[in-house]
PDB file of C-alpha atoms in Angstrom:
ATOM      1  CA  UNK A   1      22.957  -7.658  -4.403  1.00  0.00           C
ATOM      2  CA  UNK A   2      21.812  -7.373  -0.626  1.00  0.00           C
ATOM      3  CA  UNK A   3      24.177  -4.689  -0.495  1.00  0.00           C
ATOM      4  CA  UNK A   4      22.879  -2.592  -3.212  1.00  0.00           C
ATOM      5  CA  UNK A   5      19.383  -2.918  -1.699  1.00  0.00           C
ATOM      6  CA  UNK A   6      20.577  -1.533   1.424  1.00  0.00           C
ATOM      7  CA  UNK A   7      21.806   1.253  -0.175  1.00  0.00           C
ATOM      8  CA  UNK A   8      18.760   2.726  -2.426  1.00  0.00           C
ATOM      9  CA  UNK A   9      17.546   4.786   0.666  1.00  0.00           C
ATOM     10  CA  UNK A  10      21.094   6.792   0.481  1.00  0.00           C
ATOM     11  CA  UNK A  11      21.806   6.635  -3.110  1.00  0.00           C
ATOM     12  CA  UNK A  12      21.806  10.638  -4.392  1.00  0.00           C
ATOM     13  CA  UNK A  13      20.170   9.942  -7.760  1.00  0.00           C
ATOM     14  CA  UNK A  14      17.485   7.691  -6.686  1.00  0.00           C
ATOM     15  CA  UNK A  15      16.782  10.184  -3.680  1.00  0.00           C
ATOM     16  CA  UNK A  16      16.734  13.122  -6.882  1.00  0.00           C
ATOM     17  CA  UNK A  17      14.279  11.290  -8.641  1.00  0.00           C
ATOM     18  CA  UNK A  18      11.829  10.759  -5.673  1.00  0.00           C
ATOM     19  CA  UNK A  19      11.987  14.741  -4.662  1.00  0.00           C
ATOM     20  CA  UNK A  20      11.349  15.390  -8.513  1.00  0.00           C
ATOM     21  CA  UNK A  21       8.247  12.788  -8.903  1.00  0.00           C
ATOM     22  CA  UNK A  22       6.926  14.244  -5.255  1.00  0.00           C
ATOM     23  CA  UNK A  23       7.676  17.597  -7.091  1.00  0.00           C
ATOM     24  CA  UNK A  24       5.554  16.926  -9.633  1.00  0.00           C
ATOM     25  CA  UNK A  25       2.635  14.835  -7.399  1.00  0.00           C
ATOM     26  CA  UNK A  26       2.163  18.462  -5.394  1.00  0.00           C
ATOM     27  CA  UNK A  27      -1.718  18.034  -6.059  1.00  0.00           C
ATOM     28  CA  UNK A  28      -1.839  14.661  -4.451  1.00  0.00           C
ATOM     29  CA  UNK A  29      -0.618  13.302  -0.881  1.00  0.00           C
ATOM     30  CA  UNK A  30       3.113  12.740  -0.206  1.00  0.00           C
ATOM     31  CA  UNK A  31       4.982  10.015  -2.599  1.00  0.00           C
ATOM     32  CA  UNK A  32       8.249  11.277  -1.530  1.00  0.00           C
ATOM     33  CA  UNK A  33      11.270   8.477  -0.396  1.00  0.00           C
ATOM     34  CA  UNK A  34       9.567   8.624   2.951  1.00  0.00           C
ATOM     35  CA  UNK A  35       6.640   6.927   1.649  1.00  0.00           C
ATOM     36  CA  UNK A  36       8.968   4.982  -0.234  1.00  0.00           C
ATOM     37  CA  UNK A  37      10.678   4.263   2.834  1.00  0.00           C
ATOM     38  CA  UNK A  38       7.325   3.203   4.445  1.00  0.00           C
ATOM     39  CA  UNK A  39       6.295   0.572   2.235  1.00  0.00           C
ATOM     40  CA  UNK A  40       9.424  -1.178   2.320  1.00  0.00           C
ATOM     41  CA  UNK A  41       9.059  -1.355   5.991  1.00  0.00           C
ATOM     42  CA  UNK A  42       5.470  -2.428   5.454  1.00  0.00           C
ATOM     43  CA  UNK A  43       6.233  -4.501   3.083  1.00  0.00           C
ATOM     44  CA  UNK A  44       8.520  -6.249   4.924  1.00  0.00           C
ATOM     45  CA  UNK A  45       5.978  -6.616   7.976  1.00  0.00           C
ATOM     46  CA  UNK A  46       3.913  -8.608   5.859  1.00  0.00           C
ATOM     47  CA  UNK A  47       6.760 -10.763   4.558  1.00  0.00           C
ATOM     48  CA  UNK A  48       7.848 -11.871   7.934  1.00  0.00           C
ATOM     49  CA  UNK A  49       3.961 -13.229   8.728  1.00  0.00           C
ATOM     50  CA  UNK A  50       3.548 -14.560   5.201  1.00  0.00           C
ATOM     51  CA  UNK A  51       6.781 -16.852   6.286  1.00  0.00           C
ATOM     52  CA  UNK A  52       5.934 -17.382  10.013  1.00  0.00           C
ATOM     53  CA  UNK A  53       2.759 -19.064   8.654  1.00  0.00           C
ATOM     54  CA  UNK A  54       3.881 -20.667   5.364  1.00  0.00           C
ATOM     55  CA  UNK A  55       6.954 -21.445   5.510  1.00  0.00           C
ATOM     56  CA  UNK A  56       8.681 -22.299   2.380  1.00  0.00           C
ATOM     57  CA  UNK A  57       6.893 -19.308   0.493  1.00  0.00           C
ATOM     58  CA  UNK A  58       9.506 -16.831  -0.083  1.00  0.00           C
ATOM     59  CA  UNK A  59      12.787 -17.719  -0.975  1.00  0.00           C
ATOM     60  CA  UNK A  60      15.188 -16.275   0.554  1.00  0.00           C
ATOM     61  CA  UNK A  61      16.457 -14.059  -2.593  1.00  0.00           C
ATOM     62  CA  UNK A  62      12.830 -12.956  -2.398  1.00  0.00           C
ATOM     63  CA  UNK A  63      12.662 -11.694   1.664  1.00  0.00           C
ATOM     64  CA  UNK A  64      15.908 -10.505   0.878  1.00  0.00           C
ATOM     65  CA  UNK A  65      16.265  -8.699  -2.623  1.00  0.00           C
ATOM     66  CA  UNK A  66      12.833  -8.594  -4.781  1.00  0.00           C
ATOM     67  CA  UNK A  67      10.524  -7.253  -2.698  1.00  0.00           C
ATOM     68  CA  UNK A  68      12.331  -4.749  -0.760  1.00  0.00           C
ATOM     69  CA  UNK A  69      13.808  -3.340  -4.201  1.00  0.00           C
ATOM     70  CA  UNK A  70      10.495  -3.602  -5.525  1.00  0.00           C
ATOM     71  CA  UNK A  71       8.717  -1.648  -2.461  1.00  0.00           C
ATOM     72  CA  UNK A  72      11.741   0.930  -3.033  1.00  0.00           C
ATOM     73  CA  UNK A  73      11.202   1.249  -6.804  1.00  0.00           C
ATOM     74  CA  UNK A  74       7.282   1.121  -6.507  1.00  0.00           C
ATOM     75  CA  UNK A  75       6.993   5.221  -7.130  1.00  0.00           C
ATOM     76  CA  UNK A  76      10.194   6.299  -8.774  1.00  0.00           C
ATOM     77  CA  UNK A  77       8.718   6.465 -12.021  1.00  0.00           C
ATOM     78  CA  UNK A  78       6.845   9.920 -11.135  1.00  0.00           C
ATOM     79  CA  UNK A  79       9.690  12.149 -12.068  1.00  0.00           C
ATOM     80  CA  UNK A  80       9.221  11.121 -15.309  1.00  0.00           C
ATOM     81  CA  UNK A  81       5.160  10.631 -16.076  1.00  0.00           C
ATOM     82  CA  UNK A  82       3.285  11.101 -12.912  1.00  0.00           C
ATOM     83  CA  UNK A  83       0.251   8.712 -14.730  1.00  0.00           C
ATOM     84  CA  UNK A  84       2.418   6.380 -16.407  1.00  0.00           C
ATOM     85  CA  UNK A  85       4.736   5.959 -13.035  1.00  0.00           C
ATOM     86  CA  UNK A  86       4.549   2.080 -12.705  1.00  0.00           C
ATOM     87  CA  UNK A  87       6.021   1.862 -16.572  1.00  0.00           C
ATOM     88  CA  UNK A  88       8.584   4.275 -16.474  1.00  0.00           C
ATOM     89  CA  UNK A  89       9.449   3.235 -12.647  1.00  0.00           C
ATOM     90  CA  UNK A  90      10.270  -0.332 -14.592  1.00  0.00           C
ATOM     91  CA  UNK A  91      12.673   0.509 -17.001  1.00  0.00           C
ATOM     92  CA  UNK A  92      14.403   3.362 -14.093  1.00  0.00           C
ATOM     93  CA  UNK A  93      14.703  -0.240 -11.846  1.00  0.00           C
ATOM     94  CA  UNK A  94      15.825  -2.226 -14.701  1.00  0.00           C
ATOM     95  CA  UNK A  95      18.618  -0.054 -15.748  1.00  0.00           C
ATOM     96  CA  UNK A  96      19.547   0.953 -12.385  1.00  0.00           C
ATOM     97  CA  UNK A  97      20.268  -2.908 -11.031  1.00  0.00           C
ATOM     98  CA  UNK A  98      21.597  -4.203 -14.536  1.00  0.00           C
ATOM     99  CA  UNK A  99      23.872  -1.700 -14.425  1.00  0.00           C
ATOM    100  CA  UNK A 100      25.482  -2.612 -10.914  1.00  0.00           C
ATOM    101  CA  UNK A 101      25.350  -6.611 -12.228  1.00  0.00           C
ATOM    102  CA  UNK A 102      22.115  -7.666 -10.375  1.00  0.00           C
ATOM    103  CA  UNK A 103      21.723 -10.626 -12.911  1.00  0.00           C
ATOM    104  CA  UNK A 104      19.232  -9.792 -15.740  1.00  0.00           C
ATOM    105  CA  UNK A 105      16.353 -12.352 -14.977  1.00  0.00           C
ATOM    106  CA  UNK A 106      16.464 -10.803 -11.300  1.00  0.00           C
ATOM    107  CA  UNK A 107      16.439  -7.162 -12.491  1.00  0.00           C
ATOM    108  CA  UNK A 108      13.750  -8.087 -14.677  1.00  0.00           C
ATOM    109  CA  UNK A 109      11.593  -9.869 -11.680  1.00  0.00           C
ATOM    110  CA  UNK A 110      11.918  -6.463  -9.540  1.00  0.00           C
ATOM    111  CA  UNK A 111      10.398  -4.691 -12.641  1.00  0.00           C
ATOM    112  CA  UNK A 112       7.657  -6.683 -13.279  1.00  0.00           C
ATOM    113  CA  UNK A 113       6.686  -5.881  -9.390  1.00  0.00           C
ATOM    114  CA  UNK A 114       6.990  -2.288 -10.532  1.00  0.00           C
ATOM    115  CA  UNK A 115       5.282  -1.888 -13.469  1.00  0.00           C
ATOM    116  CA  UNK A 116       2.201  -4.095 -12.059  1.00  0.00           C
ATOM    117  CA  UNK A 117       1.680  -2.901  -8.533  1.00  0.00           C
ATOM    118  CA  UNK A 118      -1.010  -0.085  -9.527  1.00  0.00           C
ATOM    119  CA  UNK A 119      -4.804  -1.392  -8.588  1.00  0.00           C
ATOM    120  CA  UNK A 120      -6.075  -1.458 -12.128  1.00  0.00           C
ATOM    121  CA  UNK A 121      -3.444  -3.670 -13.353  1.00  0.00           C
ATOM    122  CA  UNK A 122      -3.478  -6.148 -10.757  1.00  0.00           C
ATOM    123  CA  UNK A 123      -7.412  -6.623 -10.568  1.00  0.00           C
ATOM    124  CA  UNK A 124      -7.131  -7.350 -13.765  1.00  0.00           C
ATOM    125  CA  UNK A 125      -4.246 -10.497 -13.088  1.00  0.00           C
ATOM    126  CA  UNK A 126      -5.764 -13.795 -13.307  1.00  0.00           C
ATOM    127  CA  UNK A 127      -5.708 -15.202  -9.665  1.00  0.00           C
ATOM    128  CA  UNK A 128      -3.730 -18.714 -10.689  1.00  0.00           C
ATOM    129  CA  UNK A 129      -0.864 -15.861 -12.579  1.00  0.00           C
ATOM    130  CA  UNK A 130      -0.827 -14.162  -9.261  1.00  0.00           C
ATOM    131  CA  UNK A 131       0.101 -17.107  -7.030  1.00  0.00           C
ATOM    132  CA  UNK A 132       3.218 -17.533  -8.933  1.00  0.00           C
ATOM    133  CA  UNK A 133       4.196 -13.954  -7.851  1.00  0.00           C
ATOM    134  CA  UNK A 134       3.718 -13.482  -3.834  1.00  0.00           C
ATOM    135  CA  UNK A 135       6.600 -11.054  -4.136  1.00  0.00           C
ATOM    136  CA  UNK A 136       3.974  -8.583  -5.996  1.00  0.00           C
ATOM    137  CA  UNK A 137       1.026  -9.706  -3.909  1.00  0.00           C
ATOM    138  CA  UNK A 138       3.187  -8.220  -0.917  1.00  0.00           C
ATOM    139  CA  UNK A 139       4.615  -5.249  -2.631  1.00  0.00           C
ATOM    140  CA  UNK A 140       0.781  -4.353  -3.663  1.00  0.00           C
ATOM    141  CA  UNK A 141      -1.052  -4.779  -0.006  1.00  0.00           C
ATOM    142  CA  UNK A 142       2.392  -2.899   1.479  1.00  0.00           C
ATOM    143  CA  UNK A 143       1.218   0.065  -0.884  1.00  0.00           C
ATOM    144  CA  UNK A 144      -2.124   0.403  -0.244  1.00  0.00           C
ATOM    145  CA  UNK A 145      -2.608   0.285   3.115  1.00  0.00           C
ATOM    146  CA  UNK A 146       0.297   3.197   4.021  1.00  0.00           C
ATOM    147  CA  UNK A 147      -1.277   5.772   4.579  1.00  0.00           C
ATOM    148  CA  UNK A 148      -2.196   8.364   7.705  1.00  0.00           C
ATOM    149  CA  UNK A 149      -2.338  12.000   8.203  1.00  0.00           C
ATOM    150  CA  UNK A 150       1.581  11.996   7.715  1.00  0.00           C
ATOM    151  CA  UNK A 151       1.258  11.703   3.802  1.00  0.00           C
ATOM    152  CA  UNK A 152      -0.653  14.898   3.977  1.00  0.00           C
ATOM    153  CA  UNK A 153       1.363  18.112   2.810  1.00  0.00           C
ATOM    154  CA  UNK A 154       1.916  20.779   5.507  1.00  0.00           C
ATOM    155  CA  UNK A 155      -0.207  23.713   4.564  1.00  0.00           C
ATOM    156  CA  UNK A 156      -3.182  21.077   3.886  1.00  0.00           C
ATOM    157  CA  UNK A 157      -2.769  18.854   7.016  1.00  0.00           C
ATOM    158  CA  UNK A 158      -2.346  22.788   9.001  1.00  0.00           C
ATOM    159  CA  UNK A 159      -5.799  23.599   7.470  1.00  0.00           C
ATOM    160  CA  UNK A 160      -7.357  20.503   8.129  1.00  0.00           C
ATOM    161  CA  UNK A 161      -6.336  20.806  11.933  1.00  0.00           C
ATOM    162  CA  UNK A 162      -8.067  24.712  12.194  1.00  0.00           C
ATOM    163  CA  UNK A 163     -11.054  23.127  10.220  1.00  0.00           C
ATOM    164  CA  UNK A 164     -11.494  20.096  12.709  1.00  0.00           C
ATOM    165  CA  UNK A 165     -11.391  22.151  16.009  1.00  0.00           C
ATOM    166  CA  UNK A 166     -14.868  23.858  14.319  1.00  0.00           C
ATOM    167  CA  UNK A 167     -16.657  20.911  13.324  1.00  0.00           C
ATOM    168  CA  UNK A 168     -15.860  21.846   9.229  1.00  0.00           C
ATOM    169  CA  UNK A 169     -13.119  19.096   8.745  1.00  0.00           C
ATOM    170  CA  UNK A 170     -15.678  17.846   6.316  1.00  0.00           C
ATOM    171  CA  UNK A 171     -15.971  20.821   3.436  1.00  0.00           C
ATOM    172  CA  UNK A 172     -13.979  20.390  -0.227  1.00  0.00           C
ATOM    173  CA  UNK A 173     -11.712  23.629   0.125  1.00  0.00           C
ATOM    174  CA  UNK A 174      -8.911  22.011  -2.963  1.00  0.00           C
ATOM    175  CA  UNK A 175      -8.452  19.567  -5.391  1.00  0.00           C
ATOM    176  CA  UNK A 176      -8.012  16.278  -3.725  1.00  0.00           C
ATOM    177  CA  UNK A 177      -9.730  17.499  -0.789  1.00  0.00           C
ATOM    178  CA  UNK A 178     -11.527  13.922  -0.002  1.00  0.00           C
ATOM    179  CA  UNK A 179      -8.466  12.004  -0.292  1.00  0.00           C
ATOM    180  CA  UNK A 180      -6.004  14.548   2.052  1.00  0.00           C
ATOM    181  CA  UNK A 181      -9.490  14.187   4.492  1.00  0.00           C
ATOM    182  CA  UNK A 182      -9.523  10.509   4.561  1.00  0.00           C
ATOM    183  CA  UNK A 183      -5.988  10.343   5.032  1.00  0.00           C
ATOM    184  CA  UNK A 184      -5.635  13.145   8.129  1.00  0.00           C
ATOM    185  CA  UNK A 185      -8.166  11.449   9.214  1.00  0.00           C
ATOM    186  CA  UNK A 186      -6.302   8.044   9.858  1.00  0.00           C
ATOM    187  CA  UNK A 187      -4.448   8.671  13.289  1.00  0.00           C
ATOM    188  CA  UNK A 188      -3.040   5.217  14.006  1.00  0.00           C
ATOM    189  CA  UNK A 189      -2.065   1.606  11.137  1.00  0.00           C
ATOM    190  CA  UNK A 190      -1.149  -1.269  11.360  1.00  0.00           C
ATOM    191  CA  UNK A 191      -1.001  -4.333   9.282  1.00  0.00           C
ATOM    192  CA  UNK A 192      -0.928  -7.553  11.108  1.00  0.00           C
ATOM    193  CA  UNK A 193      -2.158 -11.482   9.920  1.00  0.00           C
ATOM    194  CA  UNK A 194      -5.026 -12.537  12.396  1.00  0.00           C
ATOM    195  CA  UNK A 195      -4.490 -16.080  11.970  1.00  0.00           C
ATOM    196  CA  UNK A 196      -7.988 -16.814  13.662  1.00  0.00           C
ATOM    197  CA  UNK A 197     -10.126 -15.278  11.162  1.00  0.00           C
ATOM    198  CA  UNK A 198     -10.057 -17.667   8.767  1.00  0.00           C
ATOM    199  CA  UNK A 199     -13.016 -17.396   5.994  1.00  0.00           C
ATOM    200  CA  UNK A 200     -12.140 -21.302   5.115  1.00  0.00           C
ATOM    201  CA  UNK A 201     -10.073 -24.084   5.950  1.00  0.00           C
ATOM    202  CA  UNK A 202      -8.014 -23.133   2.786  1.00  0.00           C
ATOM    203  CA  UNK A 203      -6.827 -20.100   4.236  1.00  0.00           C
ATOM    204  CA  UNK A 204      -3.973 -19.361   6.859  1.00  0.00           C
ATOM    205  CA  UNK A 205      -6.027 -16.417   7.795  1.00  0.00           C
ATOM    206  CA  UNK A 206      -6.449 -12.813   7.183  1.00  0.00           C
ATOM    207  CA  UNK A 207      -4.072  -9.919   6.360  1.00  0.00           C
ATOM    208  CA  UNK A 208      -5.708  -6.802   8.673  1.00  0.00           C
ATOM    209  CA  UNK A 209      -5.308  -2.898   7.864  1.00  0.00           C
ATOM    210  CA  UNK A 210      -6.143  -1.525  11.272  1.00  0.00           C
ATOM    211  CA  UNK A 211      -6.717   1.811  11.744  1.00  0.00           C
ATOM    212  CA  UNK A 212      -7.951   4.392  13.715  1.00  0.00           C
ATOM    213  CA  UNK A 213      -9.598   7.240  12.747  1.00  0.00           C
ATOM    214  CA  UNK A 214     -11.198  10.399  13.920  1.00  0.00           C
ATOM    215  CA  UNK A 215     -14.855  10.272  12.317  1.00  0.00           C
ATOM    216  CA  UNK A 216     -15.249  14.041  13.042  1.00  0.00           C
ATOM    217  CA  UNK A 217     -12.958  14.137   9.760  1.00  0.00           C
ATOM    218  CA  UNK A 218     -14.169  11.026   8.185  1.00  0.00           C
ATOM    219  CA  UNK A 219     -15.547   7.734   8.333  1.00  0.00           C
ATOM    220  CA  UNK A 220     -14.991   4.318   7.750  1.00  0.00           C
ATOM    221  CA  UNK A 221     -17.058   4.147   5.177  1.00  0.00           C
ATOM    222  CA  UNK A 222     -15.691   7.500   2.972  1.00  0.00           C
ATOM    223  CA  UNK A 223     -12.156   5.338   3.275  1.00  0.00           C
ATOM    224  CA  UNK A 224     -14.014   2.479   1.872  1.00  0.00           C
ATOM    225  CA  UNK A 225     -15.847   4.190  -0.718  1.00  0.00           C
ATOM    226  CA  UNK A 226     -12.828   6.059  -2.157  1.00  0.00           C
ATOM    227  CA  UNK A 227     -10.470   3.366  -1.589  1.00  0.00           C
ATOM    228  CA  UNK A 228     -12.107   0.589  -2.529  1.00  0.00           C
ATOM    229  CA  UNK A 229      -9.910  -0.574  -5.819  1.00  0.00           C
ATOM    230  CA  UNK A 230      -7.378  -0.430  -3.811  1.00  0.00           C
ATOM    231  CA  UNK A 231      -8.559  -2.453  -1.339  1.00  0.00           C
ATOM    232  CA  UNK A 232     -10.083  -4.387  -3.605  1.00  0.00           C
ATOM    233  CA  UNK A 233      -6.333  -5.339  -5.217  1.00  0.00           C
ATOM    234  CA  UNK A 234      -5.397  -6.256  -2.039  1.00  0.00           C
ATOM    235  CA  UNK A 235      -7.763  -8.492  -1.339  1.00  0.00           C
ATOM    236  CA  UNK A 236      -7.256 -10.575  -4.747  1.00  0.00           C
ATOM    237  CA  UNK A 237      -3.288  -9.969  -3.566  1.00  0.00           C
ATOM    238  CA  UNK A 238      -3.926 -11.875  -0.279  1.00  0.00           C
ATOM    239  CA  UNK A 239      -6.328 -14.235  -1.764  1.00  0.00           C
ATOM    240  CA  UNK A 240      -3.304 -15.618  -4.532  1.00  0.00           C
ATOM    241  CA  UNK A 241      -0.921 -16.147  -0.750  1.00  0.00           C
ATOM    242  CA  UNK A 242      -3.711 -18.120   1.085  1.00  0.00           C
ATOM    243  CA  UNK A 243      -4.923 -15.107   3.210  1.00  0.00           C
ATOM    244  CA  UNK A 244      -8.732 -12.955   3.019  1.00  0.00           C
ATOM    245  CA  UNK A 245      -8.135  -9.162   3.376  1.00  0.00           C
ATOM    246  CA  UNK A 246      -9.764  -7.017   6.207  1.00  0.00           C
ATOM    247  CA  UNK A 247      -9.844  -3.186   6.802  1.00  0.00           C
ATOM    248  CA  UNK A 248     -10.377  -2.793  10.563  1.00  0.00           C
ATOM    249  CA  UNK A 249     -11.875   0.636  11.097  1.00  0.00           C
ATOM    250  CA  UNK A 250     -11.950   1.717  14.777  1.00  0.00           C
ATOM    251  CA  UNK A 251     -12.700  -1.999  16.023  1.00  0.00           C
ATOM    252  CA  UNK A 252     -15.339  -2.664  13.599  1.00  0.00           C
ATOM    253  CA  UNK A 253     -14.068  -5.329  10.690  1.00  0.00           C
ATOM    254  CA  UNK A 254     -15.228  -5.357   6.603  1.00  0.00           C
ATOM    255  CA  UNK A 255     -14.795  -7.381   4.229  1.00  0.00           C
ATOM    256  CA  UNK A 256     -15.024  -7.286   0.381  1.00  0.00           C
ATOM    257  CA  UNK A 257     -18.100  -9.210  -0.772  1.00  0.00           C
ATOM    258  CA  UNK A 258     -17.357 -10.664  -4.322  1.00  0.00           C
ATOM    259  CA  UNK A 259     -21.365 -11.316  -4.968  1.00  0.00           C
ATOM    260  CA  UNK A 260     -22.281  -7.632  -4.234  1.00  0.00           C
ATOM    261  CA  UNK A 261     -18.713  -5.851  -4.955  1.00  0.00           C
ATOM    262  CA  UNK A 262     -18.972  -3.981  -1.987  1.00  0.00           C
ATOM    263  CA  UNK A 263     -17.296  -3.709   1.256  1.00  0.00           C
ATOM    264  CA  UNK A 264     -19.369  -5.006   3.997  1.00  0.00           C
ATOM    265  CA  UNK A 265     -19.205  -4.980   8.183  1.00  0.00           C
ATOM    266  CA  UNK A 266     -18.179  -9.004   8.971  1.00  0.00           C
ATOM    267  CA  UNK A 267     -20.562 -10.317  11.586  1.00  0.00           C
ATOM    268  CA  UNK A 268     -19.092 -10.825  15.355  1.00  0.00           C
ATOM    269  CA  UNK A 269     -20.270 -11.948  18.142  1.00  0.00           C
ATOM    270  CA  UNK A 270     -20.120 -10.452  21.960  1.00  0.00           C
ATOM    271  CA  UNK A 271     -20.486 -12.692  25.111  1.00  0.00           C
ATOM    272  CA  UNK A 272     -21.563 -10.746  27.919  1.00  0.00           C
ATOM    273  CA  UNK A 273     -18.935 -11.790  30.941  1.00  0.00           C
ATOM    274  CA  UNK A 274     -20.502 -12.602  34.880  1.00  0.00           C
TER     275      UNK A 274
END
């Protein structure tokens, strides 16, 4: 099964469907096997600090099998309905894996991870159903926060460059003009666990997007105001592992505040050295 996982990156039909569903996503920012390729690796980030501070969370099968398929699989539904991708990505995964004898209960594990991972769906998950699945918890935060001026097409990203050196980064030339903005405008992520910010004893700390950006393009706060269901997912995602959620914009560190439903700046504190 490992095996097979290793192998989705190079396998011709899977790499087919992705340039078809990327095909078809022209309008939008890159979801080609790069970005595919990305999450896994994100994905698996997270993993590795989810372990390092619970241990006993993921199984192995899980670390090793389920999410990386499911990170793979996430987008593959797109060559077939670009709005319906997470349901027609699940039955692509499922009959893919059955068909090379991944056990049925498996196949059908890395499925539910695909045909759940959009925002809408998992904001909607009750938080005690999501603790029994940390394998789409992962998948979902892995998703969300990749993201940077590298998912922008060429032409648009070329455009964006001539329009920055001028100070007019900022106008709506397209379709999807805000979201190829926000994302050129992200220079530098990471995700890392900050095990010292811990909103209660409960928690095992926070999972941080950190990111750079260059505010001539756009702020923190148009990344947080268009993103915010996303964000928003993860946060409930982390929340089912033990974790809080933080987007770390150029040093400065929100938060999703449940009473208000907004994102908000999380106090600090500077102490001013002799």
């Amino acid at each position: 099964m490992v095996a097979v996982v290793n192998g989705l990156l190079i396998d011709q039909e899977l790499l087919r469907l992705y340039e078809a569903g990327d095909r078809i996503s022209r309008a939008q920012t890159k979801h080609d096997v790069a970005h595919a390729q990305a999450v896994m690796f994100a994905a698996q980030c997270i993993q590795d600090e989810v372990s390092r501070l619970l241990p006993g969370k993921l199984s192995m099968e899980s670390r090793a099998v389920v999410i990386p398929a499911g990170a793979f699989f996430h987008d593959i539904g797109r060559a077939v309905d670009v709005d319906n991708h997470a349901q027609a990505g699940m039955k692509i995964a499922y009959d893919y894996l059955t068909q090379r004898n991944f056990p049925q209960e498996l196949a059908a594990k890395i499925a539910a991870v695909v045909s759940c991972h959009r925002s809408e769906d998992l904001n909607k998950t009750p938080l005690e159903s999501l603790k029994l699945f940390p394998e789409l918890a992962i998948v979902v935060i892995a998703d969300k926060c990749v993201g940077d001026e590298d998912r922008v097409r060429f032409w648009r990203a070329l455009t964006l460059s001539i329009l920055s050196r001028v100070g007019l980064a900022k106008l709506s030339l397209w379709r999807n003009s805000e979201h190829d903005r926000v994302n050129f405008a992200i220079k530098d992520s990471q995700i890392l666990v900050d095990g010292d910010d811990h909103p209660s004893s409960e928690n095992a700390g926070a999972i941080i997007l950190k990111l750079k950006m260059d505010t001539s393009v756009a702020s923190g706060e148009n990344l947080l105001n268009l993103y915010s269901r996303r964000f928003q997912a993860c946060d409930w995602a982390a929340k089912s592992m033990g974790f809080a959620f933080r987007v770390e914009v150029n040093g400065s560190r929100y938060f999703f505040d449940q009473q208000s439903s907004k994102w908000s700046l999380k106090e600090t504190f500077a102490i001013t050295l002799p």
